Structures are given as C-alpha cells and as structure tokens.
GROMACS .gro file of N, CA and C in nm:
model
  282
    1UNK      N    1   1.617  -0.613  -0.392
    1UNK     CA    2   1.755  -0.590  -0.360
    1UNK      C    3   1.771  -0.448  -0.305
    2UNK      N    4   1.826  -0.439  -0.187
    2UNK     CA    5   1.847  -0.309  -0.123
    2UNK      C    6   1.983  -0.255  -0.166
    3UNK      N    7   1.980  -0.147  -0.240
    3UNK     CA    8   2.104  -0.092  -0.294
    3UNK      C    9   2.147   0.030  -0.214
    4UNK      N   10   2.241   0.008  -0.126
    4UNK     CA   11   2.292   0.116  -0.043
    4UNK      C   12   2.415   0.176  -0.108
    5UNK      N   13   2.417   0.306  -0.119
    5UNK     CA   14   2.535   0.374  -0.172
    5UNK      C   15   2.636   0.387  -0.059
    6UNK      N   16   2.761   0.357  -0.093
    6UNK     CA   17   2.870   0.369   0.003
    6UNK      C   18   2.974   0.465  -0.056
    7UNK      N   19   3.065   0.505   0.028
    7UNK     CA   20   3.172   0.594  -0.019
    7UNK      C   21   3.305   0.540   0.029
    8UNK      N   22   3.405   0.551  -0.058
    8UNK     CA   23   3.542   0.522  -0.017
    8UNK      C   24   3.627   0.635  -0.071
    9UNK      N   25   3.728   0.673   0.007
    9UNK     CA   26   3.812   0.783  -0.038
    9UNK      C   27   3.953   0.772   0.016
   10UNK      N   28   4.045   0.831  -0.061
   10UNK     CA   29   4.184   0.843  -0.020
   10UNK      C   30   4.211   0.993  -0.004
   11UNK      N   31   4.336   1.030   0.006
   11UNK     CA   32   4.369   1.171   0.020
   11UNK      C   33   4.330   1.252  -0.103
   12UNK      N   34   4.334   1.189  -0.222
   12UNK     CA   35   4.314   1.266  -0.344
   12UNK      C   36   4.197   1.221  -0.431
   13UNK      N   37   4.145   1.100  -0.407
   13UNK     CA   38   4.039   1.046  -0.492
   13UNK      C   39   3.933   0.976  -0.408
   14UNK      N   40   3.827   0.935  -0.476
   14UNK     CA   41   3.725   0.857  -0.406
   14UNK      C   42   3.619   0.809  -0.502
   15UNK      N   43   3.522   0.739  -0.445
   15UNK     CA   44   3.409   0.696  -0.527
   15UNK      C   45   3.287   0.673  -0.438
   16UNK      N   46   3.173   0.692  -0.501
   16UNK     CA   47   3.045   0.654  -0.443
   16UNK      C   48   3.007   0.529  -0.520
   17UNK      N   49   2.966   0.424  -0.449
   17UNK     CA   50   2.946   0.298  -0.520
   17UNK      C   51   2.836   0.214  -0.456
   18UNK      N   52   2.788   0.120  -0.535
   18UNK     CA   53   2.688   0.023  -0.491
   18UNK      C   54   2.745  -0.114  -0.522
   19UNK      N   55   2.744  -0.201  -0.421
   19UNK     CA   56   2.785  -0.338  -0.448
   19UNK      C   57   2.688  -0.434  -0.382
   20UNK      N   58   2.683  -0.552  -0.438
   20UNK     CA   59   2.597  -0.656  -0.384
   20UNK      C   60   2.671  -0.788  -0.392
   21UNK      N   61   2.678  -0.856  -0.281
   21UNK     CA   62   2.747  -0.985  -0.274
   21UNK      C   63   2.889  -0.976  -0.328
   22UNK      N   64   2.956  -0.866  -0.294
   22UNK     CA   65   3.095  -0.848  -0.332
   22UNK      C   66   3.117  -0.803  -0.475
   23UNK      N   67   3.010  -0.783  -0.551
   23UNK     CA   68   3.022  -0.739  -0.691
   23UNK      C   69   2.990  -0.591  -0.702
   24UNK      N   70   3.080  -0.516  -0.764
   24UNK     CA   71   3.057  -0.373  -0.787
   24UNK      C   72   2.953  -0.357  -0.896
   25UNK      N   73   2.840  -0.292  -0.864
   25UNK     CA   74   2.730  -0.277  -0.958
   25UNK      C   75   2.718  -0.137  -1.015
   26UNK      N   76   2.766  -0.038  -0.942
   26UNK     CA   77   2.759   0.100  -0.988
   26UNK      C   78   2.867   0.179  -0.917
   27UNK      N   79   2.925   0.274  -0.989
   27UNK     CA   80   3.031   0.354  -0.929
   27UNK      C   81   3.039   0.492  -0.994
   28UNK      N   82   3.059   0.592  -0.912
   28UNK     CA   83   3.083   0.728  -0.958
   28UNK      C   84   3.215   0.771  -0.893
   29UNK      N   85   3.314   0.799  -0.977
   29UNK     CA   86   3.445   0.831  -0.923
   29UNK      C   87   3.466   0.983  -0.919
   30UNK      N   88   3.550   1.024  -0.825
   30UNK     CA   89   3.581   1.166  -0.811
   30UNK      C   90   3.725   1.187  -0.768
   31UNK      N   91   3.772   1.307  -0.798
   31UNK     CA   92   3.903   1.353  -0.750
   31UNK      C   93   3.878   1.474  -0.662
   32UNK      N   94   3.965   1.491  -0.565
   32UNK     CA   95   3.954   1.608  -0.478
   32UNK      C   96   4.034   1.722  -0.540
   33UNK      N   97   3.969   1.837  -0.551
   33UNK     CA   98   4.035   1.956  -0.606
   33UNK      C   99   4.046   2.058  -0.494
   34UNK      N  100   4.157   2.052  -0.424
   34UNK     CA  101   4.174   2.141  -0.310
   34UNK      C  102   4.086   2.098  -0.194
   35UNK      N  103   4.063   2.191  -0.104
   35UNK     CA  104   3.987   2.160   0.017
   35UNK      C  105   3.837   2.177   0.000
   36UNK      N  106   3.795   2.241  -0.110
   36UNK     CA  107   3.656   2.282  -0.115
   36UNK      C  108   3.577   2.230  -0.236
   37UNK      N  109   3.631   2.129  -0.306
   37UNK     CA  110   3.562   2.084  -0.427
   37UNK      C  111   3.600   1.940  -0.460
   38UNK      N  112   3.504   1.865  -0.513
   38UNK     CA  113   3.536   1.736  -0.574
   38UNK      C  114   3.497   1.744  -0.721
   39UNK      N  115   3.572   1.672  -0.804
   39UNK     CA  116   3.546   1.666  -0.947
   39UNK      C  117   3.493   1.526  -0.976
   40UNK      N  118   3.367   1.519  -1.016
   40UNK     CA  119   3.310   1.389  -1.055
   40UNK      C  120   3.350   1.366  -1.200
   41UNK      N  121   3.425   1.257  -1.223
   41UNK     CA  122   3.480   1.236  -1.356
   41UNK      C  123   3.421   1.118  -1.431
   42UNK      N  124   3.352   1.028  -1.363
   42UNK     CA  125   3.301   0.910  -1.433
   42UNK      C  126   3.188   0.844  -1.354
   43UNK      N  127   3.088   0.798  -1.425
   43UNK     CA  128   2.979   0.721  -1.364
   43UNK      C  129   2.957   0.597  -1.449
   44UNK      N  130   2.947   0.484  -1.382
   44UNK     CA  131   2.923   0.359  -1.454
   44UNK      C  132   2.823   0.275  -1.375
   45UNK      N  133   2.723   0.223  -1.445
   45UNK     CA  134   2.620   0.139  -1.383
   45UNK      C  135   2.614   0.008  -1.460
   46UNK      N  136   2.614  -0.102  -1.386
   46UNK     CA  137   2.605  -0.234  -1.448
   46UNK      C  138   2.478  -0.245  -1.532
   47UNK      N  139   2.487  -0.319  -1.643
   47UNK     CA  140   2.373  -0.335  -1.733
   47UNK      C  141   2.248  -0.387  -1.661
   48UNK      N  142   2.267  -0.468  -1.557
   48UNK     CA  143   2.152  -0.525  -1.486
   48UNK      C  144   2.073  -0.420  -1.411
   49UNK      N  145   2.132  -0.303  -1.388
   49UNK     CA  146   2.064  -0.197  -1.311
   49UNK      C  147   2.026  -0.076  -1.396
   50UNK      N  148   2.056  -0.080  -1.525
   50UNK     CA  149   2.025   0.035  -1.610
   50UNK      C  150   1.875   0.063  -1.610
   51UNK      N  151   1.843   0.194  -1.607
   51UNK     CA  152   1.702   0.234  -1.609
   51UNK      C  153   1.632   0.223  -1.476
   52UNK      N  154   1.706   0.192  -1.370
   52UNK     CA  155   1.644   0.175  -1.238
   52UNK      C  156   1.675   0.290  -1.142
   53UNK      N  157   1.731   0.398  -1.196
   53UNK     CA  158   1.756   0.515  -1.113
   53UNK      C  159   1.879   0.508  -1.026
   54UNK      N  160   1.963   0.410  -1.048
   54UNK     CA  161   2.081   0.394  -0.963
   54UNK      C  162   2.181   0.508  -0.985
   55UNK      N  163   2.198   0.551  -1.110
   55UNK     CA  164   2.288   0.663  -1.137
   55UNK      C  165   2.243   0.790  -1.066
   56UNK      N  166   2.113   0.814  -1.071
   56UNK     CA  167   2.058   0.932  -1.001
   56UNK      C  168   2.079   0.918  -0.851
   57UNK      N  169   2.065   0.796  -0.800
   57UNK     CA  170   2.087   0.771  -0.658
   57UNK      C  171   2.232   0.803  -0.619
   58UNK      N  172   2.326   0.771  -0.708
   58UNK     CA  173   2.466   0.805  -0.682
   58UNK      C  174   2.486   0.957  -0.677
   59UNK      N  175   2.425   1.028  -0.772
   59UNK     CA  176   2.437   1.174  -0.772
   59UNK      C  177   2.374   1.233  -0.646
   60UNK      N  178   2.258   1.183  -0.607
   60UNK     CA  179   2.191   1.233  -0.486
   60UNK      C  180   2.279   1.210  -0.363
   61UNK      N  181   2.344   1.094  -0.358
   61UNK     CA  182   2.434   1.066  -0.247
   61UNK      C  183   2.552   1.164  -0.248
   62UNK      N  184   2.605   1.191  -0.367
   62UNK     CA  185   2.716   1.288  -0.380
   62UNK      C  186   2.673   1.426  -0.332
   63UNK      N  187   2.551   1.466  -0.366
   63UNK     CA  188   2.499   1.596  -0.323
   63UNK      C  189   2.494   1.603  -0.170
   64UNK      N  190   2.441   1.500  -0.106
   64UNK     CA  191   2.437   1.497   0.040
   64UNK      C  192   2.578   1.499   0.099
   65UNK      N  193   2.666   1.425   0.038
   65UNK     CA  194   2.805   1.416   0.084
   65UNK      C  195   2.872   1.554   0.084
   66UNK      N  196   2.861   1.627  -0.029
   66UNK     CA  197   2.927   1.758  -0.035
   66UNK      C  198   2.858   1.861   0.054
   67UNK      N  199   2.727   1.851   0.065
   67UNK     CA  200   2.657   1.944   0.156
   67UNK      C  201   2.704   1.924   0.299
   68UNK      N  202   2.719   1.799   0.340
   68UNK     CA  203   2.765   1.771   0.477
   68UNK      C  204   2.906   1.821   0.501
   69UNK      N  205   2.988   1.823   0.396
   69UNK     CA  206   3.126   1.869   0.409
   69UNK      C  207   3.141   2.019   0.381
   70UNK      N  208   3.034   2.082   0.330
   70UNK     CA  209   3.041   2.224   0.299
   70UNK      C  210   3.130   2.253   0.178
   71UNK      N  211   3.130   2.159   0.082
   71UNK     CA  212   3.212   2.178  -0.038
   71UNK      C  213   3.123   2.173  -0.163
   72UNK      N  214   3.184   2.180  -0.281
   72UNK     CA  215   3.110   2.186  -0.407
   72UNK      C  216   3.151   2.071  -0.500
   73UNK      N  217   3.067   2.051  -0.602
   73UNK     CA  218   3.093   1.950  -0.706
   73UNK      C  219   3.126   2.022  -0.837
   74UNK      N  220   3.229   1.974  -0.905
   74UNK     CA  221   3.255   2.013  -1.043
   74UNK      C  222   3.226   1.888  -1.126
   75UNK      N  223   3.113   1.885  -1.198
   75UNK     CA  224   3.075   1.764  -1.270
   75UNK      C  225   3.134   1.757  -1.411
   76UNK      N  226   3.247   1.689  -1.427
   76UNK     CA  227   3.304   1.669  -1.560
   76UNK      C  228   3.237   1.551  -1.630
   77UNK      N  229   3.184   1.459  -1.554
   77UNK     CA  230   3.112   1.345  -1.610
   77UNK      C  231   2.982   1.396  -1.672
   78UNK      N  232   2.957   1.366  -1.800
   78UNK     CA  233   2.835   1.415  -1.866
   78UNK      C  234   2.705   1.369  -1.796
   79UNK      N  235   2.703   1.247  -1.746
   79UNK     CA  236   2.583   1.199  -1.677
   79UNK      C  237   2.558   1.279  -1.550
   80UNK      N  238   2.662   1.296  -1.469
   80UNK     CA  239   2.646   1.370  -1.343
   80UNK      C  240   2.604   1.514  -1.371
   81UNK      N  241   2.665   1.576  -1.472
   81UNK     CA  242   2.630   1.714  -1.505
   81UNK      C  243   2.484   1.725  -1.549
   82UNK      N  244   2.441   1.636  -1.637
   82UNK     CA  245   2.302   1.639  -1.685
   82UNK      C  246   2.203   1.615  -1.572
   83UNK      N  247   2.239   1.524  -1.482
   83UNK     CA  248   2.151   1.494  -1.368
   83UNK      C  249   2.140   1.614  -1.275
   84UNK      N  250   2.252   1.678  -1.247
   84UNK     CA  251   2.250   1.798  -1.162
   84UNK      C  252   2.166   1.909  -1.227
   85UNK      N  253   2.179   1.924  -1.357
   85UNK     CA  254   2.103   2.028  -1.426
   85UNK      C  255   1.953   2.004  -1.422
   86UNK      N  256   1.912   1.878  -1.414
   86UNK     CA  257   1.769   1.845  -1.409
   86UNK      C  258   1.709   1.863  -1.269
   87UNK      N  259   1.794   1.890  -1.171
   87UNK     CA  260   1.747   1.904  -1.033
   87UNK      C  261   1.787   2.041  -0.978
   88UNK      N  262   1.702   2.143  -1.001
   88UNK     CA  263   1.738   2.278  -0.954
   88UNK      C  264   1.760   2.285  -0.802
   89UNK      N  265   1.701   2.193  -0.728
   89UNK     CA  266   1.719   2.194  -0.582
   89UNK      C  267   1.863   2.155  -0.543
   90UNK      N  268   1.944   2.111  -0.638
   90UNK     CA  269   2.084   2.077  -0.612
   90UNK      C  270   2.179   2.186  -0.661
   91UNK      N  271   2.126   2.295  -0.712
   91UNK     CA  272   2.209   2.400  -0.772
   91UNK      C  273   2.313   2.455  -0.674
   92UNK      N  274   2.284   2.450  -0.547
   92UNK     CA  275   2.374   2.506  -0.446
   92UNK      C  276   2.507   2.431  -0.434
   93UNK      N  277   2.516   2.311  -0.488
   93UNK     CA  278   2.638   2.232  -0.467
   93UNK      C  279   2.734   2.236  -0.584
   94UNK      N  280   2.698   2.308  -0.691
   94UNK     CA  281   2.793   2.313  -0.804
   94UNK      C  282   2.797   2.446  -0.872
   0.00000   0.00000   0.00000
C-alpha cells in the first residue's frame, strides 16, 4: 500500500493526512499561529498502521512543508515533539 501524505488547510487550520480508498488512516492536525508558525496539536494513526512509521512520515512531511514556506513548527502534540527531538536535522524548523 502506497501511503502518500497529503495536506489540507483553511485560513486558520489544517492537517497532514494519509487516506486509502476514502478512509482516513492517519492525521496530524495544526493551527496557524500568525504568518510564521504552525502549531501541531494532535497526531492520530489508525491501529492497522501502528508501528509502521506513518507518524514519523507525517512529521517529516510537516518539516518539508514548513521549510518550503519559511515558517516554524510549535509542537504541542507530544508525539510530534518527541519525534522532532529525535531528529536533530529538523532542529531548524522549531
């Protein structure tokens, strides 16, 4: 199964997500804090994908997303924060 991370956003919120056959399998939600920061507030991965690195894939996608926009991440979600801390090469985004 090819799990592509996608992004959807409104003026104030958004999410990075993975879906397959119309079913949401993983999602990391965020709020926009001004023009230069997003706040990651929640990460959820379906039980069928636990332990397969999908959560890390969502964080990696978020890192690329903010780098491309020239903004930063404030990780309020404990999973996102722990994942960022384990990857010193991502220190520049938060």
